[in-house]
JSON list of C-alpha atoms (C1' of nucleotides) in Angstrom, two decimals:
[
{"chain": "A", "resi": 1, "resn": "UNK", "atom": "CA", "xyz": [-32.41, 31.76, -19.85]},
{"chain": "A", "resi": 2, "resn": "UNK", "atom": "CA", "xyz": [-35.29, 30.27, -18.24]},
{"chain": "A", "resi": 3, "resn": "UNK", "atom": "CA", "xyz": [-34.71, 27.77, -15.40]},
{"chain": "A", "resi": 4, "resn": "UNK", "atom": "CA", "xyz": [-38.23, 26.66, -15.48]},
{"chain": "A", "resi": 5, "resn": "UNK", "atom": "CA", "xyz": [-38.66, 23.21, -16.92]},
{"chain": "A", "resi": 6, "resn": "UNK", "atom": "CA", "xyz": [-40.99, 23.30, -20.00]},
{"chain": "A", "resi": 7, "resn": "UNK", "atom": "CA", "xyz": [-42.92, 20.19, -20.89]},
{"chain": "A", "resi": 8, "resn": "UNK", "atom": "CA", "xyz": [-44.10, 19.28, -24.50]},
{"chain": "A", "resi": 9, "resn": "UNK", "atom": "CA", "xyz": [-47.58, 17.79, -25.04]},
{"chain": "A", "resi": 10, "resn": "UNK", "atom": "CA", "xyz": [-49.68, 16.82, -27.79]},
{"chain": "A", "resi": 11, "resn": "UNK", "atom": "CA", "xyz": [-53.29, 17.44, -27.30]},
{"chain": "A", "resi": 12, "resn": "UNK", "atom": "CA", "xyz": [-55.92, 16.16, -29.80]},
{"chain": "A", "resi": 13, "resn": "UNK", "atom": "CA", "xyz": [-58.80, 17.94, -30.91]},
{"chain": "A", "resi": 14, "resn": "UNK", "atom": "CA", "xyz": [-61.58, 17.32, -33.49]},
{"chain": "A", "resi": 15, "resn": "UNK", "atom": "CA", "xyz": [-61.35, 20.22, -36.05]},
{"chain": "A", "resi": 16, "resn": "UNK", "atom": "CA", "xyz": [-65.37, 20.08, -36.43]},
{"chain": "A", "resi": 17, "resn": "UNK", "atom": "CA", "xyz": [-65.38, 21.06, -32.68]},
{"chain": "A", "resi": 18, "resn": "UNK", "atom": "CA", "xyz": [-62.38, 23.29, -32.12]},
{"chain": "A", "resi": 19, "resn": "UNK", "atom": "CA", "xyz": [-59.73, 23.19, -34.74]},
{"chain": "A", "resi": 20, "resn": "UNK", "atom": "CA", "xyz": [-56.53, 25.36, -35.22]},
{"chain": "A", "resi": 21, "resn": "UNK", "atom": "CA", "xyz": [-58.61, 27.95, -37.14]},
{"chain": "A", "resi": 22, "resn": "UNK", "atom": "CA", "xyz": [-60.90, 28.49, -34.06]},
{"chain": "A", "resi": 23, "resn": "UNK", "atom": "CA", "xyz": [-57.98, 28.69, -31.91]},
{"chain": "A", "resi": 24, "resn": "UNK", "atom": "CA", "xyz": [-56.20, 31.29, -34.20]},
{"chain": "A", "resi": 25, "resn": "UNK", "atom": "CA", "xyz": [-59.51, 33.28, -34.46]},
{"chain": "A", "resi": 26, "resn": "UNK", "atom": "CA", "xyz": [-60.25, 33.37, -30.64]},
{"chain": "A", "resi": 27, "resn": "UNK", "atom": "CA", "xyz": [-56.47, 33.58, -29.40]},
{"chain": "A", "resi": 28, "resn": "UNK", "atom": "CA", "xyz": [-57.37, 31.26, -26.41]},
{"chain": "A", "resi": 29, "resn": "UNK", "atom": "CA", "xyz": [-59.36, 28.02, -25.71]},
{"chain": "A", "resi": 30, "resn": "UNK", "atom": "CA", "xyz": [-60.41, 26.29, -22.66]},
{"chain": "A", "resi": 31, "resn": "UNK", "atom": "CA", "xyz": [-59.66, 22.71, -23.02]},
{"chain": "A", "resi": 32, "resn": "UNK", "atom": "CA", "xyz": [-62.93, 21.47, -21.33]},
{"chain": "A", "resi": 33, "resn": "UNK", "atom": "CA", "xyz": [-64.52, 18.06, -21.71]},
{"chain": "A", "resi": 34, "resn": "UNK", "atom": "CA", "xyz": [-61.76, 15.78, -21.00]},
{"chain": "A", "resi": 35, "resn": "UNK", "atom": "CA", "xyz": [-63.19, 12.73, -19.23]},
{"chain": "A", "resi": 36, "resn": "UNK", "atom": "CA", "xyz": [-60.32, 10.44, -18.98]},
{"chain": "A", "resi": 37, "resn": "UNK", "atom": "CA", "xyz": [-58.58, 10.09, -15.70]},
{"chain": "A", "resi": 38, "resn": "UNK", "atom": "CA", "xyz": [-54.93, 9.77, -17.09]},
{"chain": "A", "resi": 39, "resn": "UNK", "atom": "CA", "xyz": [-55.46, 12.94, -19.44]},
{"chain": "A", "resi": 40, "resn": "UNK", "atom": "CA", "xyz": [-56.78, 14.59, -16.38]},
{"chain": "A", "resi": 41, "resn": "UNK", "atom": "CA", "xyz": [-53.87, 13.79, -14.05]},
{"chain": "A", "resi": 42, "resn": "UNK", "atom": "CA", "xyz": [-51.65, 15.21, -16.89]},
{"chain": "A", "resi": 43, "resn": "UNK", "atom": "CA", "xyz": [-53.18, 18.44, -16.91]},
{"chain": "A", "resi": 44, "resn": "UNK", "atom": "CA", "xyz": [-53.63, 18.46, -13.07]},
{"chain": "A", "resi": 45, "resn": "UNK", "atom": "CA", "xyz": [-50.32, 17.35, -11.89]},
{"chain": "A", "resi": 46, "resn": "UNK", "atom": "CA", "xyz": [-47.65, 18.03, -14.81]},
{"chain": "A", "resi": 47, "resn": "UNK", "atom": "CA", "xyz": [-48.90, 20.82, -17.13]},
{"chain": "A", "resi": 48, "resn": "UNK", "atom": "CA", "xyz": [-47.41, 24.23, -16.28]},
{"chain": "A", "resi": 49, "resn": "UNK", "atom": "CA", "xyz": [-48.06, 27.62, -17.64]},
{"chain": "A", "resi": 50, "resn": "UNK", "atom": "CA", "xyz": [-45.77, 28.02, -20.78]},
{"chain": "A", "resi": 51, "resn": "UNK", "atom": "CA", "xyz": [-45.66, 24.22, -21.66]},
{"chain": "A", "resi": 52, "resn": "UNK", "atom": "CA", "xyz": [-45.74, 23.83, -25.54]},
{"chain": "A", "resi": 53, "resn": "UNK", "atom": "CA", "xyz": [-48.65, 21.99, -27.20]},
{"chain": "A", "resi": 54, "resn": "UNK", "atom": "CA", "xyz": [-48.57, 20.31, -30.43]},
{"chain": "A", "resi": 55, "resn": "UNK", "atom": "CA", "xyz": [-52.29, 21.05, -31.49]},
{"chain": "A", "resi": 56, "resn": "UNK", "atom": "CA", "xyz": [-53.47, 17.77, -33.30]},
{"chain": "A", "resi": 57, "resn": "UNK", "atom": "CA", "xyz": [-56.63, 17.40, -35.49]},
{"chain": "A", "resi": 58, "resn": "UNK", "atom": "CA", "xyz": [-58.13, 13.86, -34.88]},
{"chain": "A", "resi": 59, "resn": "UNK", "atom": "CA", "xyz": [-61.31, 12.13, -36.38]},
{"chain": "A", "resi": 60, "resn": "UNK", "atom": "CA", "xyz": [-61.11, 14.01, -39.49]},
{"chain": "A", "resi": 61, "resn": "UNK", "atom": "CA", "xyz": [-60.05, 13.22, -43.21]},
{"chain": "A", "resi": 62, "resn": "UNK", "atom": "CA", "xyz": [-56.48, 14.45, -42.57]},
{"chain": "A", "resi": 63, "resn": "UNK", "atom": "CA", "xyz": [-55.34, 13.61, -39.05]},
{"chain": "A", "resi": 64, "resn": "UNK", "atom": "CA", "xyz": [-52.31, 15.21, -38.06]},
{"chain": "A", "resi": 65, "resn": "UNK", "atom": "CA", "xyz": [-50.44, 18.22, -36.25]},
{"chain": "A", "resi": 66, "resn": "UNK", "atom": "CA", "xyz": [-51.85, 21.39, -37.48]},
{"chain": "A", "resi": 67, "resn": "UNK", "atom": "CA", "xyz": [-50.37, 24.04, -35.20]},
{"chain": "A", "resi": 68, "resn": "UNK", "atom": "CA", "xyz": [-48.60, 25.00, -32.11]},
{"chain": "A", "resi": 69, "resn": "UNK", "atom": "CA", "xyz": [-50.26, 26.41, -28.76]},
{"chain": "A", "resi": 70, "resn": "UNK", "atom": "CA", "xyz": [-49.12, 27.20, -25.06]},
{"chain": "A", "resi": 71, "resn": "UNK", "atom": "CA", "xyz": [-50.54, 26.18, -21.73]},
{"chain": "A", "resi": 72, "resn": "UNK", "atom": "CA", "xyz": [-51.90, 29.49, -20.45]},
{"chain": "A", "resi": 73, "resn": "UNK", "atom": "CA", "xyz": [-53.39, 28.59, -17.04]},
{"chain": "A", "resi": 74, "resn": "UNK", "atom": "CA", "xyz": [-52.99, 25.92, -14.50]},
{"chain": "A", "resi": 75, "resn": "UNK", "atom": "CA", "xyz": [-55.73, 23.31, -13.96]},
{"chain": "A", "resi": 76, "resn": "UNK", "atom": "CA", "xyz": [-58.98, 24.26, -12.78]},
{"chain": "A", "resi": 77, "resn": "UNK", "atom": "CA", "xyz": [-62.55, 22.64, -12.51]},
{"chain": "A", "resi": 78, "resn": "UNK", "atom": "CA", "xyz": [-64.26, 22.09, -15.83]},
{"chain": "A", "resi": 79, "resn": "UNK", "atom": "CA", "xyz": [-67.42, 23.92, -15.62]},
{"chain": "A", "resi": 80, "resn": "UNK", "atom": "CA", "xyz": [-69.40, 21.66, -17.80]},
{"chain": "A", "resi": 81, "resn": "UNK", "atom": "CA", "xyz": [-69.19, 18.71, -15.50]},
{"chain": "A", "resi": 82, "resn": "UNK", "atom": "CA", "xyz": [-71.87, 20.72, -13.27]},
{"chain": "A", "resi": 83, "resn": "UNK", "atom": "CA", "xyz": [-74.04, 21.55, -16.46]},
{"chain": "A", "resi": 84, "resn": "UNK", "atom": "CA", "xyz": [-77.02, 19.18, -16.66]},
{"chain": "A", "resi": 85, "resn": "UNK", "atom": "CA", "xyz": [-77.82, 20.03, -20.10]},
{"chain": "A", "resi": 86, "resn": "UNK", "atom": "CA", "xyz": [-74.20, 19.64, -21.33]},
{"chain": "A", "resi": 87, "resn": "UNK", "atom": "CA", "xyz": [-72.94, 16.44, -22.96]},
{"chain": "A", "resi": 88, "resn": "UNK", "atom": "CA", "xyz": [-69.78, 16.72, -20.53]},
{"chain": "A", "resi": 89, "resn": "UNK", "atom": "CA", "xyz": [-72.20, 16.67, -17.43]},
{"chain": "A", "resi": 90, "resn": "UNK", "atom": "CA", "xyz": [-71.21, 14.25, -14.76]},
{"chain": "A", "resi": 91, "resn": "UNK", "atom": "CA", "xyz": [-73.68, 13.49, -12.19]},
{"chain": "A", "resi": 92, "resn": "UNK", "atom": "CA", "xyz": [-71.22, 11.85, -9.71]},
{"chain": "A", "resi": 93, "resn": "UNK", "atom": "CA", "xyz": [-69.14, 15.06, -9.65]},
{"chain": "A", "resi": 94, "resn": "UNK", "atom": "CA", "xyz": [-69.77, 17.92, -7.25]},
{"chain": "A", "resi": 95, "resn": "UNK", "atom": "CA", "xyz": [-68.49, 21.51, -6.84]},
{"chain": "A", "resi": 96, "resn": "UNK", "atom": "CA", "xyz": [-67.14, 20.63, -3.38]},
{"chain": "A", "resi": 97, "resn": "UNK", "atom": "CA", "xyz": [-65.22, 17.65, -5.05]},
{"chain": "A", "resi": 98, "resn": "UNK", "atom": "CA", "xyz": [-64.70, 18.37, -8.64]},
{"chain": "A", "resi": 99, "resn": "UNK", "atom": "CA", "xyz": [-63.83, 15.35, -10.68]},
{"chain": "A", "resi": 100, "resn": "UNK", "atom": "CA", "xyz": [-62.60, 16.89, -13.99]},
{"chain": "A", "resi": 101, "resn": "UNK", "atom": "CA", "xyz": [-60.20, 19.74, -14.73]},
{"chain": "A", "resi": 102, "resn": "UNK", "atom": "CA", "xyz": [-59.15, 21.73, -17.67]},
{"chain": "A", "resi": 103, "resn": "UNK", "atom": "CA", "xyz": [-56.61, 24.05, -18.64]},
{"chain": "A", "resi": 104, "resn": "UNK", "atom": "CA", "xyz": [-56.54, 26.94, -20.91]},
{"chain": "A", "resi": 105, "resn": "UNK", "atom": "CA", "xyz": [-54.47, 26.97, -24.20]},
{"chain": "A", "resi": 106, "resn": "UNK", "atom": "CA", "xyz": [-53.33, 30.20, -26.15]},
{"chain": "A", "resi": 107, "resn": "UNK", "atom": "CA", "xyz": [-52.63, 30.22, -29.96]},
{"chain": "A", "resi": 108, "resn": "UNK", "atom": "CA", "xyz": [-49.09, 30.30, -30.90]},
{"chain": "A", "resi": 109, "resn": "UNK", "atom": "CA", "xyz": [-49.02, 29.48, -34.68]},
{"chain": "A", "resi": 110, "resn": "UNK", "atom": "CA", "xyz": [-50.45, 27.52, -37.38]},
{"chain": "A", "resi": 111, "resn": "UNK", "atom": "CA", "xyz": [-48.22, 25.25, -39.10]},
{"chain": "A", "resi": 112, "resn": "UNK", "atom": "CA", "xyz": [-48.45, 23.16, -42.19]},
{"chain": "A", "resi": 113, "resn": "UNK", "atom": "CA", "xyz": [-50.16, 19.93, -41.66]},
{"chain": "A", "resi": 114, "resn": "UNK", "atom": "CA", "xyz": [-47.89, 17.19, -40.42]},
{"chain": "A", "resi": 115, "resn": "UNK", "atom": "CA", "xyz": [-49.99, 14.23, -41.15]},
{"chain": "A", "resi": 116, "resn": "UNK", "atom": "CA", "xyz": [-50.17, 10.81, -39.44]},
{"chain": "A", "resi": 117, "resn": "UNK", "atom": "CA", "xyz": [-48.24, 9.02, -42.08]},
{"chain": "A", "resi": 118, "resn": "UNK", "atom": "CA", "xyz": [-45.65, 11.37, -42.26]},
{"chain": "A", "resi": 119, "resn": "UNK", "atom": "CA", "xyz": [-45.12, 10.97, -38.46]},
{"chain": "A", "resi": 120, "resn": "UNK", "atom": "CA", "xyz": [-45.23, 7.40, -38.64]},
{"chain": "A", "resi": 121, "resn": "UNK", "atom": "CA", "xyz": [-42.40, 7.52, -41.15]},
{"chain": "A", "resi": 122, "resn": "UNK", "atom": "CA", "xyz": [-40.04, 9.57, -38.78]},
{"chain": "A", "resi": 123, "resn": "UNK", "atom": "CA", "xyz": [-37.66, 7.28, -37.11]},
{"chain": "A", "resi": 124, "resn": "UNK", "atom": "CA", "xyz": [-37.22, 9.79, -34.16]},
{"chain": "A", "resi": 125, "resn": "UNK", "atom": "CA", "xyz": [-40.81, 9.28, -33.55]},
{"chain": "A", "resi": 126, "resn": "UNK", "atom": "CA", "xyz": [-40.82, 5.55, -33.29]},
{"chain": "A", "resi": 127, "resn": "UNK", "atom": "CA", "xyz": [-41.64, 5.57, -29.54]},
{"chain": "A", "resi": 128, "resn": "UNK", "atom": "CA", "xyz": [-43.80, 8.77, -29.40]},
{"chain": "A", "resi": 129, "resn": "UNK", "atom": "CA", "xyz": [-46.75, 7.96, -27.28]},
{"chain": "A", "resi": 130, "resn": "UNK", "atom": "CA", "xyz": [-49.56, 9.03, -29.51]},
{"chain": "A", "resi": 131, "resn": "UNK", "atom": "CA", "xyz": [-48.25, 6.90, -32.37]},
{"chain": "A", "resi": 132, "resn": "UNK", "atom": "CA", "xyz": [-48.18, 3.54, -30.25]},
{"chain": "A", "resi": 133, "resn": "UNK", "atom": "CA", "xyz": [-50.62, 0.80, -30.99]},
{"chain": "A", "resi": 134, "resn": "UNK", "atom": "CA", "xyz": [-54.11, 1.17, -29.56]},
{"chain": "A", "resi": 135, "resn": "UNK", "atom": "CA", "xyz": [-53.40, 4.62, -28.26]},
{"chain": "A", "resi": 136, "resn": "UNK", "atom": "CA", "xyz": [-56.52, 6.74, -27.29]},
{"chain": "A", "resi": 137, "resn": "UNK", "atom": "CA", "xyz": [-55.36, 9.20, -25.01]},
{"chain": "A", "resi": 138, "resn": "UNK", "atom": "CA", "xyz": [-56.47, 12.75, -26.00]},
{"chain": "A", "resi": 139, "resn": "UNK", "atom": "CA", "xyz": [-53.49, 14.37, -24.19]},
{"chain": "A", "resi": 140, "resn": "UNK", "atom": "CA", "xyz": [-50.11, 12.64, -24.22]},
{"chain": "A", "resi": 141, "resn": "UNK", "atom": "CA", "xyz": [-46.37, 13.85, -23.19]},
{"chain": "A", "resi": 142, "resn": "UNK", "atom": "CA", "xyz": [-43.97, 14.42, -25.91]},
{"chain": "A", "resi": 143, "resn": "UNK", "atom": "CA", "xyz": [-40.18, 14.16, -25.33]},
{"chain": "A", "resi": 144, "resn": "UNK", "atom": "CA", "xyz": [-37.87, 17.20, -26.03]},
{"chain": "A", "resi": 145, "resn": "UNK", "atom": "CA", "xyz": [-36.24, 14.90, -28.90]},
{"chain": "A", "resi": 146, "resn": "UNK", "atom": "CA", "xyz": [-39.73, 14.13, -30.26]},
{"chain": "A", "resi": 147, "resn": "UNK", "atom": "CA", "xyz": [-40.58, 17.93, -30.30]},
{"chain": "A", "resi": 148, "resn": "UNK", "atom": "CA", "xyz": [-37.34, 18.99, -31.87]},
{"chain": "A", "resi": 149, "resn": "UNK", "atom": "CA", "xyz": [-37.49, 16.51, -34.65]},
{"chain": "A", "resi": 150, "resn": "UNK", "atom": "CA", "xyz": [-40.99, 17.43, -35.28]},
{"chain": "A", "resi": 151, "resn": "UNK", "atom": "CA", "xyz": [-40.60, 21.26, -35.06]},
{"chain": "A", "resi": 152, "resn": "UNK", "atom": "CA", "xyz": [-37.70, 21.28, -37.24]},
{"chain": "A", "resi": 153, "resn": "UNK", "atom": "CA", "xyz": [-39.92, 20.00, -40.07]},
{"chain": "A", "resi": 154, "resn": "UNK", "atom": "CA", "xyz": [-42.96, 22.25, -39.46]},
{"chain": "B", "resi": 1, "resn": "DG", "atom": "C1'", "xyz": [-69.60, 2.34, -41.31]},
{"chain": "B", "resi": 2, "resn": "DC", "atom": "C1'", "xyz": [-66.19, -0.95, -39.40]},
{"chain": "B", "resi": 3, "resn": "DC", "atom": "C1'", "xyz": [-63.76, -2.73, -35.87]},
{"chain": "B", "resi": 4, "resn": "DA", "atom": "C1'", "xyz": [-59.46, -3.03, -32.65]},
{"chain": "B", "resi": 5, "resn": "DA", "atom": "C1'", "xyz": [-58.08, -1.33, -28.63]},
{"chain": "B", "resi": 6, "resn": "DC", "atom": "C1'", "xyz": [-58.94, 0.40, -24.44]},
{"chain": "B", "resi": 7, "resn": "DG", "atom": "C1'", "xyz": [-61.44, 2.29, -20.16]},
{"chain": "B", "resi": 8, "resn": "DT", "atom": "C1'", "xyz": [-65.26, 2.11, -17.07]},
{"chain": "B", "resi": 9, "resn": "DT", "atom": "C1'", "xyz": [-69.07, -0.34, -14.82]},
{"chain": "B", "resi": 10, "resn": "DG", "atom": "C1'", "xyz": [-71.33, -3.15, -12.01]},
{"chain": "B", "resi": 11, "resn": "DG", "atom": "C1'", "xyz": [-72.47, -7.88, -10.50]},
{"chain": "B", "resi": 12, "resn": "DC", "atom": "C1'", "xyz": [-70.80, -11.33, -7.78]},
{"chain": "C", "resi": 1, "resn": "DG", "atom": "C1'", "xyz": [-60.87, -8.18, -6.47]},
{"chain": "C", "resi": 2, "resn": "DC", "atom": "C1'", "xyz": [-62.40, -10.38, -10.80]},
{"chain": "C", "resi": 3, "resn": "DC", "atom": "C1'", "xyz": [-64.10, -10.11, -15.25]},
{"chain": "C", "resi": 4, "resn": "DA", "atom": "C1'", "xyz": [-67.90, -9.95, -18.78]},
{"chain": "C", "resi": 5, "resn": "DA", "atom": "C1'", "xyz": [-70.57, -6.59, -20.70]},
{"chain": "C", "resi": 6, "resn": "DC", "atom": "C1'", "xyz": [-70.61, -2.23, -22.55]},
{"chain": "C", "resi": 7, "resn": "DG", "atom": "C1'", "xyz": [-69.10, 2.52, -24.25]},
{"chain": "C", "resi": 8, "resn": "DT", "atom": "C1'", "xyz": [-65.94, 5.17, -26.60]},
{"chain": "C", "resi": 9, "resn": "DT", "atom": "C1'", "xyz": [-62.01, 6.74, -29.57]},
{"chain": "C", "resi": 10, "resn": "DG", "atom": "C1'", "xyz": [-60.12, 7.30, -33.67]},
{"chain": "C", "resi": 11, "resn": "DG", "atom": "C1'", "xyz": [-57.91, 5.67, -38.05]},
{"chain": "C", "resi": 12, "resn": "DC", "atom": "C1'", "xyz": [-59.06, 3.63, -42.13]}
]
DNA sequence: GCCAACGTTGGC
DNA sequence: GCCAACGTTGGC
């Protein structure tokens, strides 16, 4: 039995950019492009290798949970912040003092799509952060109870 | 395409 | 440090 605490996360990705099928094909994905301090801090300060990730499709016809992934690296500087031709370029960041971090995530499995309306209808998820009004964070913590309620139905 | 909600920026 | 203006997210 592991003594390492495992955290659960929900991470949003646009399926046009990187959906669960991309991850299934490649096995692994660098989670670059996060440009929000709260989301960065979650990756930098709280994520650990082995943490469980609910892979969520956003900005698409059917938003919802589409699969499971696992954190496979600790946080390291996101290289796209230094690439002047990248849309994620940040002129205020430097290699000496990088502003943005990423983690790597590996494929665990594809699930049926648990859509947003279904999630909203589950009483166990009433307090889930991603479902709160006005939420825009691309990375949010998921409680163990929320994880259990969701995984039971996937 | 609309728009609510939120984060960031920059003038003062 | 305040806050208006602006940009972005993301569901619909």
